XYZ file of C-alpha atoms in Angstrom:
516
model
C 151.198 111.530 96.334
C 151.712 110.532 100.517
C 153.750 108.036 101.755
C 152.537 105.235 103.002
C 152.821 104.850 106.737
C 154.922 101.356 106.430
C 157.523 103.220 104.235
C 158.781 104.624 107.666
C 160.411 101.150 108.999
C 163.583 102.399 107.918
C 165.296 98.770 107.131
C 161.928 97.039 106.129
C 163.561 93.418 104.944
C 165.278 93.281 107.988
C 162.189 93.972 109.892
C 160.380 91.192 108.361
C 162.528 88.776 108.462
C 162.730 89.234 112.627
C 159.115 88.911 112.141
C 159.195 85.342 110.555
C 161.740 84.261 112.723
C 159.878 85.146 115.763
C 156.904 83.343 113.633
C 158.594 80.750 113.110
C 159.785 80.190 117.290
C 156.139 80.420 118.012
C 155.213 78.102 115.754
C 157.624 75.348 116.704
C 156.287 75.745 120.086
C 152.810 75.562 119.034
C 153.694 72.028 117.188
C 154.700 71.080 120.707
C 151.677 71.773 122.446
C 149.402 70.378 119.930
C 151.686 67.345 120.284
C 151.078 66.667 123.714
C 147.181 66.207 123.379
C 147.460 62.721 123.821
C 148.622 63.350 127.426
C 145.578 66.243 127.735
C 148.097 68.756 127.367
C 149.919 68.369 130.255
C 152.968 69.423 129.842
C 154.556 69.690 133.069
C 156.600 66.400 132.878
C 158.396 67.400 129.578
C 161.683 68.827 129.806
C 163.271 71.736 127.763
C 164.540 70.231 124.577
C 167.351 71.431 122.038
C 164.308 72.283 119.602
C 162.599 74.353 122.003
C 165.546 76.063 123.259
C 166.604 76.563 119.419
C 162.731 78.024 119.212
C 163.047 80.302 122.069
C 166.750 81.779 120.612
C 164.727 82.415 117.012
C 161.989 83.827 118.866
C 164.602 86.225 120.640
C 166.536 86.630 117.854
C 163.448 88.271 115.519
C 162.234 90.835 118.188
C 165.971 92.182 118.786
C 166.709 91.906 114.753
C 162.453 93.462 113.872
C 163.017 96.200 116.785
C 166.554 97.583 115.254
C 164.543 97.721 111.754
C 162.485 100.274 113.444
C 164.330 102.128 115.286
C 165.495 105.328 113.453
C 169.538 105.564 113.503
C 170.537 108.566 115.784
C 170.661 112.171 113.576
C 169.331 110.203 110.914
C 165.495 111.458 110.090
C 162.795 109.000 108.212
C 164.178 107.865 104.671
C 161.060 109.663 103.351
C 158.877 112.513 104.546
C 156.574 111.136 106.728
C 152.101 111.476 105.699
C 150.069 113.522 107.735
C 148.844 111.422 110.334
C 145.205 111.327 109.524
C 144.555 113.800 106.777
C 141.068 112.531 105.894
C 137.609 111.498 108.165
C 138.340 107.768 106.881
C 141.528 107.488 107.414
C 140.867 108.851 111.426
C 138.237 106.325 111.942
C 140.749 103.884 110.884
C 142.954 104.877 112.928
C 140.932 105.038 115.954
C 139.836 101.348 114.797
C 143.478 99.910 114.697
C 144.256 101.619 117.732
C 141.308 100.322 119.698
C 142.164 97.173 118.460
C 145.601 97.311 119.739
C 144.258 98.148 123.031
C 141.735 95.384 123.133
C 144.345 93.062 122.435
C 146.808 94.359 125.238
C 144.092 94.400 127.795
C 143.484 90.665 127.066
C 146.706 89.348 127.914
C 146.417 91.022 131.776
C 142.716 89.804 132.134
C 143.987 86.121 131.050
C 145.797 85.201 133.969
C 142.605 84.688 136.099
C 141.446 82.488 133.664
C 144.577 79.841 133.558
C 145.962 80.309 136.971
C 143.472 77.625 138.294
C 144.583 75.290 135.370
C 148.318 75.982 136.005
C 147.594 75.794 140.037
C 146.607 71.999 139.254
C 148.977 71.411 136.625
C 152.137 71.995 138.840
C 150.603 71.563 141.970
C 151.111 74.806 143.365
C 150.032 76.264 146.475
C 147.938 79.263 147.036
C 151.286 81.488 147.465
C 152.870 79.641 144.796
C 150.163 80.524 142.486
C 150.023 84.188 143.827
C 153.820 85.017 142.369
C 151.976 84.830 138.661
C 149.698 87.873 139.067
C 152.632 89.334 141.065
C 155.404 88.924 138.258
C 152.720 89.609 135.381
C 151.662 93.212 136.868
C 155.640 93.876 137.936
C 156.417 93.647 134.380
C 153.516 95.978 133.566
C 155.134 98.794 135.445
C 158.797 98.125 134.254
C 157.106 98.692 130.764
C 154.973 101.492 131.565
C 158.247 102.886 132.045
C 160.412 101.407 129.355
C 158.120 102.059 126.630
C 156.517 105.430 127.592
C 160.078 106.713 127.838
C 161.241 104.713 124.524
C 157.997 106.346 122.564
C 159.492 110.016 123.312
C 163.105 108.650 121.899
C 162.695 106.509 119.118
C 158.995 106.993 118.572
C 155.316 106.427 118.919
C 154.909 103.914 115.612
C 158.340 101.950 116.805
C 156.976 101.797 119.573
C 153.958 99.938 119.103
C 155.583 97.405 117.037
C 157.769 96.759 119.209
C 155.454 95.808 121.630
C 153.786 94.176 119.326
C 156.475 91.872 118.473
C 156.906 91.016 122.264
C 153.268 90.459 122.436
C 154.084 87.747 119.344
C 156.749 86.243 121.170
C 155.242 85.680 124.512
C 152.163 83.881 123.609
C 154.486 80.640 123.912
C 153.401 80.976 127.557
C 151.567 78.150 126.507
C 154.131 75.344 125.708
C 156.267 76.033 128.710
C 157.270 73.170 130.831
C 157.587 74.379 133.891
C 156.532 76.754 136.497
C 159.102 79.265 136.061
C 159.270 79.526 132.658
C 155.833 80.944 132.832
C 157.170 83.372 135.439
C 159.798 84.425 133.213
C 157.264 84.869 129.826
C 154.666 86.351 131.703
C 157.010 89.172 132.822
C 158.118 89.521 129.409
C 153.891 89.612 128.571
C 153.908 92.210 130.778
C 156.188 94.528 129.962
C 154.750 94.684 126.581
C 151.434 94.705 127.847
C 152.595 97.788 129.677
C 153.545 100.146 127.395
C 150.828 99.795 125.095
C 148.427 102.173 126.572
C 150.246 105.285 126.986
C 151.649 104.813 123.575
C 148.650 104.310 122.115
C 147.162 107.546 123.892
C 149.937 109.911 122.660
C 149.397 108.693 119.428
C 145.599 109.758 119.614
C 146.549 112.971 121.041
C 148.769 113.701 118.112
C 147.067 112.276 115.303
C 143.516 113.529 115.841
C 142.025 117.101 115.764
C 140.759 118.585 119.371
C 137.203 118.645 120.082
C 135.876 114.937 120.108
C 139.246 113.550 120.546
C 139.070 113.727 124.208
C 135.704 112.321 124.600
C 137.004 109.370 122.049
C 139.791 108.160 124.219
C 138.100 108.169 126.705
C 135.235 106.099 125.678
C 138.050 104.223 123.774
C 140.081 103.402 127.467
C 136.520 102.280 129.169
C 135.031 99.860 126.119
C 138.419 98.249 125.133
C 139.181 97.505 128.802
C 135.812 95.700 128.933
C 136.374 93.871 125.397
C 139.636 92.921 126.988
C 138.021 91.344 130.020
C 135.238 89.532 128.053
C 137.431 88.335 125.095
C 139.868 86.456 127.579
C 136.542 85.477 129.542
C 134.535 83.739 126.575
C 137.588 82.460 125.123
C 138.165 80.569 128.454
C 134.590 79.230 128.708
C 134.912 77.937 125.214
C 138.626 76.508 125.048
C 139.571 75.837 128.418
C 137.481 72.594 128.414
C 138.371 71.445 124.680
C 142.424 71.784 125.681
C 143.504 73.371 129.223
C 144.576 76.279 130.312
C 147.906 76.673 127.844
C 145.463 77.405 124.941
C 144.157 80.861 125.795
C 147.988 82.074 125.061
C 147.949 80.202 121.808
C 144.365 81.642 120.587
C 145.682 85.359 121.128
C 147.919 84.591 118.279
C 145.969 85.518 115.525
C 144.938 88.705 117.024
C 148.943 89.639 116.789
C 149.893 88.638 113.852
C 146.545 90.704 112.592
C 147.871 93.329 114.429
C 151.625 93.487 112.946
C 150.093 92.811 109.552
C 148.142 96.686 110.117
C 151.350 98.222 111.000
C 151.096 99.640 107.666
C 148.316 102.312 108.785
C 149.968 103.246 111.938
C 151.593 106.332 110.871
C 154.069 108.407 112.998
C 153.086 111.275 115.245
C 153.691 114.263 112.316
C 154.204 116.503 115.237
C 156.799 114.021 116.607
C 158.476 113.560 113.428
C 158.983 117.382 112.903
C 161.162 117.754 115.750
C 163.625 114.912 115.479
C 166.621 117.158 114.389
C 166.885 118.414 117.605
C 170.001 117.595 119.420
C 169.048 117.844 122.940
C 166.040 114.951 124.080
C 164.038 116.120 126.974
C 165.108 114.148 130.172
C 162.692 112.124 132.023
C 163.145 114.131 134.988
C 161.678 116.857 133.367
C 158.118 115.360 134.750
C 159.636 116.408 138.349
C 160.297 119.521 137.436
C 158.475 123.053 137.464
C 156.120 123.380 135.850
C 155.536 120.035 135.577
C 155.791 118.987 139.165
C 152.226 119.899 140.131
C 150.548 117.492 137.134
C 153.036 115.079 138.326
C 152.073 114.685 142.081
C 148.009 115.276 140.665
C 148.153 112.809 138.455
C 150.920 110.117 140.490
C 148.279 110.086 143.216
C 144.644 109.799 140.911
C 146.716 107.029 139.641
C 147.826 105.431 142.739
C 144.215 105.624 144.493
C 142.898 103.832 141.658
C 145.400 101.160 141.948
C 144.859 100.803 145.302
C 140.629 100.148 145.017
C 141.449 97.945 141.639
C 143.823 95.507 142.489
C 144.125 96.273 146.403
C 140.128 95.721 147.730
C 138.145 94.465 144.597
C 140.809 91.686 144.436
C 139.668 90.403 147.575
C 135.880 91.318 147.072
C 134.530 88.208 145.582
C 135.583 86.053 148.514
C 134.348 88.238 150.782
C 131.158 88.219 148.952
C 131.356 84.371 148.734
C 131.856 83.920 152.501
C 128.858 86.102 153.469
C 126.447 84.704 151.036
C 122.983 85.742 151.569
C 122.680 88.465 149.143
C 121.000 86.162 146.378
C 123.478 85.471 143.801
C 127.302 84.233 143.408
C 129.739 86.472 143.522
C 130.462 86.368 139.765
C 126.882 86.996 138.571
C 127.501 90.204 141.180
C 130.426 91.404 139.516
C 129.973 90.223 135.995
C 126.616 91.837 136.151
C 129.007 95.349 137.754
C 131.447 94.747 135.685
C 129.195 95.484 132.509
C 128.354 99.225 134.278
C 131.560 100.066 132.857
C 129.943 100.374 129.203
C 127.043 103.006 130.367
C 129.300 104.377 132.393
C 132.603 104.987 130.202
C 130.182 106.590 127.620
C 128.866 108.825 129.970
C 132.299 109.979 131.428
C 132.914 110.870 127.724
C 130.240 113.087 127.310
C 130.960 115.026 130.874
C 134.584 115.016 129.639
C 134.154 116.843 126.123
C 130.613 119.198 127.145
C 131.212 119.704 130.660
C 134.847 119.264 132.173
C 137.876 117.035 132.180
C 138.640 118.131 136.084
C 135.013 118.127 137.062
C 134.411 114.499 135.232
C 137.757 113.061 137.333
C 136.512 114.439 140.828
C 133.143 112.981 140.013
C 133.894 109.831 139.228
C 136.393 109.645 142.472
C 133.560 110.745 144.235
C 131.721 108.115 143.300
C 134.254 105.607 144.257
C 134.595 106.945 147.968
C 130.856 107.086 147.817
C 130.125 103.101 147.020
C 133.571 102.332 149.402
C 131.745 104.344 152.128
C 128.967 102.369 151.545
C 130.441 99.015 151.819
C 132.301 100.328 155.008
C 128.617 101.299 156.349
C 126.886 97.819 156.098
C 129.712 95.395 155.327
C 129.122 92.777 152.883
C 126.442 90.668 154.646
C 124.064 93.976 154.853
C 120.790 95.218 153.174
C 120.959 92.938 149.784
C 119.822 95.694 147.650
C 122.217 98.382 149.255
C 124.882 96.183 149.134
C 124.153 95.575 145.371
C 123.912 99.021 144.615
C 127.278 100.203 146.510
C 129.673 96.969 144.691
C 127.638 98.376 141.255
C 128.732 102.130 142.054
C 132.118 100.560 142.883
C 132.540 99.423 139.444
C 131.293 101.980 137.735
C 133.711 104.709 139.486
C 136.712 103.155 139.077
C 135.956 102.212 135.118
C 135.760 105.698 135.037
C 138.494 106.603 136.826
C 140.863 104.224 134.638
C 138.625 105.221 131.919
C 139.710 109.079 132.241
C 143.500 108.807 133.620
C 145.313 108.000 130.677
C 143.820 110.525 127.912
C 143.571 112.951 130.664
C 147.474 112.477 131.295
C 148.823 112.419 127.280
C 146.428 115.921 126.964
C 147.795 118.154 129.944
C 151.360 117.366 128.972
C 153.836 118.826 126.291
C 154.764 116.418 123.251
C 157.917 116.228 124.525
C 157.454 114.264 127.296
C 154.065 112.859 126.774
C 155.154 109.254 126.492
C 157.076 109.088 129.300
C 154.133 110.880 131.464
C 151.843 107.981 130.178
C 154.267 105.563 130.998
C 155.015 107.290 134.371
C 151.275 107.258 134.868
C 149.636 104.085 133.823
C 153.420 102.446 136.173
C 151.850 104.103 139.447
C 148.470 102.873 138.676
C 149.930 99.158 137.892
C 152.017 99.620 141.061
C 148.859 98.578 143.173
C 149.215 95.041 141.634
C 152.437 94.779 143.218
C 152.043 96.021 147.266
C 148.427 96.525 147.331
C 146.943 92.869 147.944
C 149.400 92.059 150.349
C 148.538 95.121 152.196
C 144.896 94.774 151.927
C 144.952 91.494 153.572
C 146.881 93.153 156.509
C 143.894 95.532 156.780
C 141.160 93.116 156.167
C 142.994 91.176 159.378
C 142.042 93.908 161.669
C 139.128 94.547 163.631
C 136.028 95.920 161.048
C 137.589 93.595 158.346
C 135.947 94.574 154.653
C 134.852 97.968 156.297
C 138.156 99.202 157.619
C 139.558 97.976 154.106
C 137.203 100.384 152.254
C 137.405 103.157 154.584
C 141.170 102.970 153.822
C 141.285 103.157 150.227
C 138.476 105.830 150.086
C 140.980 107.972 151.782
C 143.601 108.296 148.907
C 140.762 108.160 146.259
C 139.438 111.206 148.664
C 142.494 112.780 148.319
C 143.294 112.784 144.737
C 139.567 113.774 143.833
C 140.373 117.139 146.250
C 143.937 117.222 144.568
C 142.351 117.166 141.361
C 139.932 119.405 141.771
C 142.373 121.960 143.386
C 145.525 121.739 141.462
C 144.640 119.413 138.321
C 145.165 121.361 135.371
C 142.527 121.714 132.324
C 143.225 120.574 129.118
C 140.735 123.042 127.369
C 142.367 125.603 128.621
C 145.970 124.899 127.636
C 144.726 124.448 124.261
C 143.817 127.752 123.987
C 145.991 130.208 126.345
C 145.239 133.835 126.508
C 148.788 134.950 124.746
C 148.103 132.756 121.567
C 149.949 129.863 120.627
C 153.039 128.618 122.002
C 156.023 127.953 119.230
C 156.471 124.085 119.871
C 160.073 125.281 119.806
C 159.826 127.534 122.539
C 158.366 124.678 124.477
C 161.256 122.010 124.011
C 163.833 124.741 124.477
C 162.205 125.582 128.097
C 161.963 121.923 129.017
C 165.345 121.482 127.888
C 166.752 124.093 130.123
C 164.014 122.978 132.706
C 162.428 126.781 132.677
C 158.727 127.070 132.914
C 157.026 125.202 129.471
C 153.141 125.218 128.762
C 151.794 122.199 126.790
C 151.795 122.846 123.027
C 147.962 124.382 122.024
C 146.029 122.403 119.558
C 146.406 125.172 117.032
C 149.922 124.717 116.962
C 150.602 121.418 116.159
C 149.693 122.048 112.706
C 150.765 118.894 111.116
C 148.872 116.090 113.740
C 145.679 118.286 112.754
C-alpha cells in the first residue's frame, strides 16, 4: 500500500496549527471589514489597533511556524518513502486539475489590482502617480519570488513549495482590511512574491510528475486557459461585488479559493525524481544557469522572456488609452480588448497542438512572429487607421503574446536538467515580470516622441524580433534531449557535471523512471 502524499509534511501538527493561526489572523481582520459596513467600508479613517496588530503577528506567526513543518530538516530524507507521483490515468488528471487550479488562483491575485485600484485611488485620494506605485510594488514582488521560490523548489522542494506559497497567498488576502495606503503597499508585495513563484513551481512539478508525449502540449494549454480564468475570475467577481461592498472585497472573496487549495495539499505529491536524489551532499548552485552548457538556454530564454514583458506590460498597458483617445474605430476600448483578450483560448489550444505534433522551437518563433507582425501593423496605421485593420492587428496582438506566455514557462522547466529546473522557472518567469517594473515608464518616454503609438510598437517588435531569430537559431529542442543519440543519461552523471560545472545534458524522459 502507497503513501499518501500529505504523509510527506514531515511535522504535520505543527503544520496545521500555523495554518489555523494564520486562519485565525485573517479572520479577525475579516470581522473588521464586515464591521465597517455601516461607514460603506471605508476604512481609511481607522487606525491600526492592538487587535489588528495582534492579527497580523498570528497571521505571521502561522506561515513561519506551517513553512518549517514542511521543510525537510537538512540530511534528513521524507519520514516515509514517498508514492509515485501519478501512478494511475486518474490520479494524473487530478493532478493536472489541482495544479490548474493552483494556477488559476495565482493568476487572479495579479489581474485584481486593475479592478480595486480605482476604488483605492478614491478611497485615499491618491493621485495618478500615487496610484501607479501599487502595480509597481505588486509586479516587484513577483520577480523577488520568481526568484525566491524557483530557487527554494530545487532546495527544499516542489510540494513545500507550493504550500508555502500557498500559505502566503492565505495571509495576504487581508489586503482588504488595511487602513492605510501603505499597508496595502506592503501586503501587496508580500501577494506578490507568492504570486510569483507559483508558476514555475507548478511547471516543474508537471514536468516531473507526468509521462512525455502530451505533457508538453498540456502545460501549455494549461499556462494559456488558467491565465484567462485568472483574468475573468477577478473580472466577474469585480462586476458582481465591487458595487455590493467596495473595492476591499475582491481580496476577501479569494479566500475560499485558498483555503480549498491548502485543504488539497493532500494530493500534491513530491517530484519522485526529486525525492530520489536528496542524499546528495552537494546542491547545484544557481549560477549553474550561467554556466556552459547552460549559458546558451539562459540568454535564449532571458530574452523570449524579456520581449514578452516588454509588449505585455510595456505597450498593451498603455493601449487602451490610446485606443480611447482616438475613438472612431466603433467600440470602447474594453469591448476591443475583452473581445482580444478571449483569442487567447483558440489560440493557447492551438499553440498546444503545434507544440506536441509539430515543434516546440518552431511554435515559439511563430507565435513571436506573430507579435512583431500585429506590432508592425499598429506601427503602419497607428491607432486611428482602417477600423477593420486596426481590429485585426490589436486581435493578432493578443493572440501572440498569449502564446508567447502561453509557451515560455513549460518550454523553460522541459529544456533544463532537474537539478536546476526550479530556479530556471523562477529565473524565467522574474525576467518576464521584470517588464512590470521599467517597462511602462519607458514606454511613455517613447510614446512622447515624434510617431507616438507607432515608434512604441516598432520598438518592442525589435526585441520580440530578436528572440524569435534567437530562438530559432540557438533555442534548444526538448524532443530531442529526451531522446539523445548515446541513450540515456544516468541522472547521476548529470548532477555530478553540474556540480563541477562540466558540460550536463537534461535528464531524458526514459530516465526518470520514477516521475513516469
Amino acid at each position: 500500500m502507497t503513501a499518501r502524499p500529505a504523509s510527506l509534511i514531515p511535522r504535520p501538527l505543527l503544520f496545521w496549527s500555523g495554518v489555523a493561526l494564520t486562519g485565525a489572523g485573517v479572520l479577525e481582520h475579516l470581522w473588521m471589514f464586515a464591521d465597517a459596513a455601516s461607514m460603506d467600508f471605508d476604512m481609511s479613517m481607522m487606525d491600526m489597533s492592538p487587535v489588528m496588530w495582534a492579527a497580523m503577528a498570528a497571521i505571521v506567526a502561522g506561515v513561519v511556524l506551517s513553512g518549517a513543518a514542511v521543510v525537510q530538516q537538512p540530511g534528513k530524507g521524507p519520514a516515509v518513502a514517498p508514492a509515485p507521483a501519478a501512478t494511475t490515468p486518474a490520479s494524473r488528471y487530478r493532478l493536472i486539475a489541482i495544479l490548474s487550479f493552483a494556477l488559476l488562483v495565482d493568476q487572479m491575485k495579479p489581474a485584481t489590482l486593475a479592478f480595486i485600484s480605482p476604488g483605492m485611488r478614491a478611497e485615499f485620494h491618491l493621485s495618478a502617480a500615487e496610484i501607479s506605485w501599487l502595480p509597481t510594488v505588486a509586479l516587484t514582488g513577483t520577480v523577488l519570488g520568481s526568484l525566491v521560490w524557483g530557487r527554494a523548489a530545487d532546495r527544499i522542494g516542489r510540494r513545500a513549495t507550493i504550500l508555502i506559497s500557498s500559505l502566503l497567498f492565505l495571509g495576504t488576502t487581508v489586503c482588504g482590511a488595511m487602513p492605510d495606503f501603505s499597508g496595502n503597499l506592503v501586503m501587496c508585495a508580500l501577494m506578490g512574491m507568492a504570486a510569483g513563484g507559483m508558476l514555475p513551481v507548478v511547471y516543474a512539478l508537471m514536468t516531473e510528475s507526468l509521462p512525455p508525449g502530451r505533457r508538453a502540449a498540456i502545460m501549455v494549454l494549461q499556462a494559456g486557459l488558467t491565465t484567462t480564468g485568472g483574468y475573468m475570475a477577478a473580472s466577474g467577481l469585480a462586476a458582481v461585488l465591487i458595487p455590493l461592498a467596495g473595492w476591499r472585497v475582491l481580496w476577501f472573496a479569494q479566500l475560499p479559493l485558498v483555503v480549498v487549495l491548502i485543504a488539497l495539499n493532500r494530493w500534491i505529491p513530491e517530484s519522485a525524481a526529486f525525492s530520489s536524489r536528496q542524499h546528495r551532499p552537494r546542491p547545484v548552485p544557481a549560477s549553474a544557469l550561467f554556466k556552459r552548457p547552460q549559458t546558451a538556454k539562459t540568454l535564449v530564454v532571458s530574452a523570449y522572456a524579456l520581449a514578452w514583458g516588454l509588449v505585455y506590460w510595456g505597450f498593451i498597458t498603455f493601449l487602451p488609452s490610446q485606443l480611447e483617445s482616438s475613438g472612431g474605430h466603433g467600440m470602447s476600448a474594453a469591448t476591443l480588448l475583452f473581445i482580444s483578450s478571449l483569442l487567447s483560448i483558440p489560440t493557447c489550444a492551438l499553440a498546444a497542438w503545434l507544440y506536441m505534433r509539430w515543434s516546440a522551437r518552431g511554435t515559439m518563433v511563430g507565435y513571436a512572429a506573430l507579435t512583431v507582425a500585429a506590432l508592425l501593423g499598429l506601427a503602419v496605421v497607428g491607432t486611428g487607421g482602417s477600423r477593420p485593420f486596426l481590429l485585426t492587428a490589436v486581435m493578432l496582438l493578443f493572440a501572440g503574446t498569449a502564446g508567447v506566455i502561453a509557451l515560455l514557462g513549460p518550454y523553460t522547466a522541459e529544456i533544463y536538467p532537474l537539478a536546476i529546473r526550479g530556479t530556471a522557472g523562477g529565473w524565467a518567469a522574474a525576467v518576464g515580470k521584470s517588464g512590470g517594473a521599467f517597462g511602462p515608464p519607458l514606454i511613455a518616454l517613447v510614446l512622447s516622441a515624434p510617431g507616438g503609438i507607432r515608434t512604441a510598437a516598432v520598438f518592442v517588435a525589435l526585441p520580440m524580433a530578436l528572440a524569435g531569430i534567437a530562438v530559432a537559431v540557438r533555442g534548444s529542442d526538448p524532443q530531442a534531449a529526451a531522446r539523445p543519440a548515446g541513450g540515456a543519461t544516468p541522472l547521476d552523471t548529470e548532477l555530478d557535471d553540474l556540480v563541477h560545472s562540466r558540460a550536463a545534458t537534461p535528464v531524458p524522459d526514459t530516465a526518470r523512471g520514477a516521475a513516469t
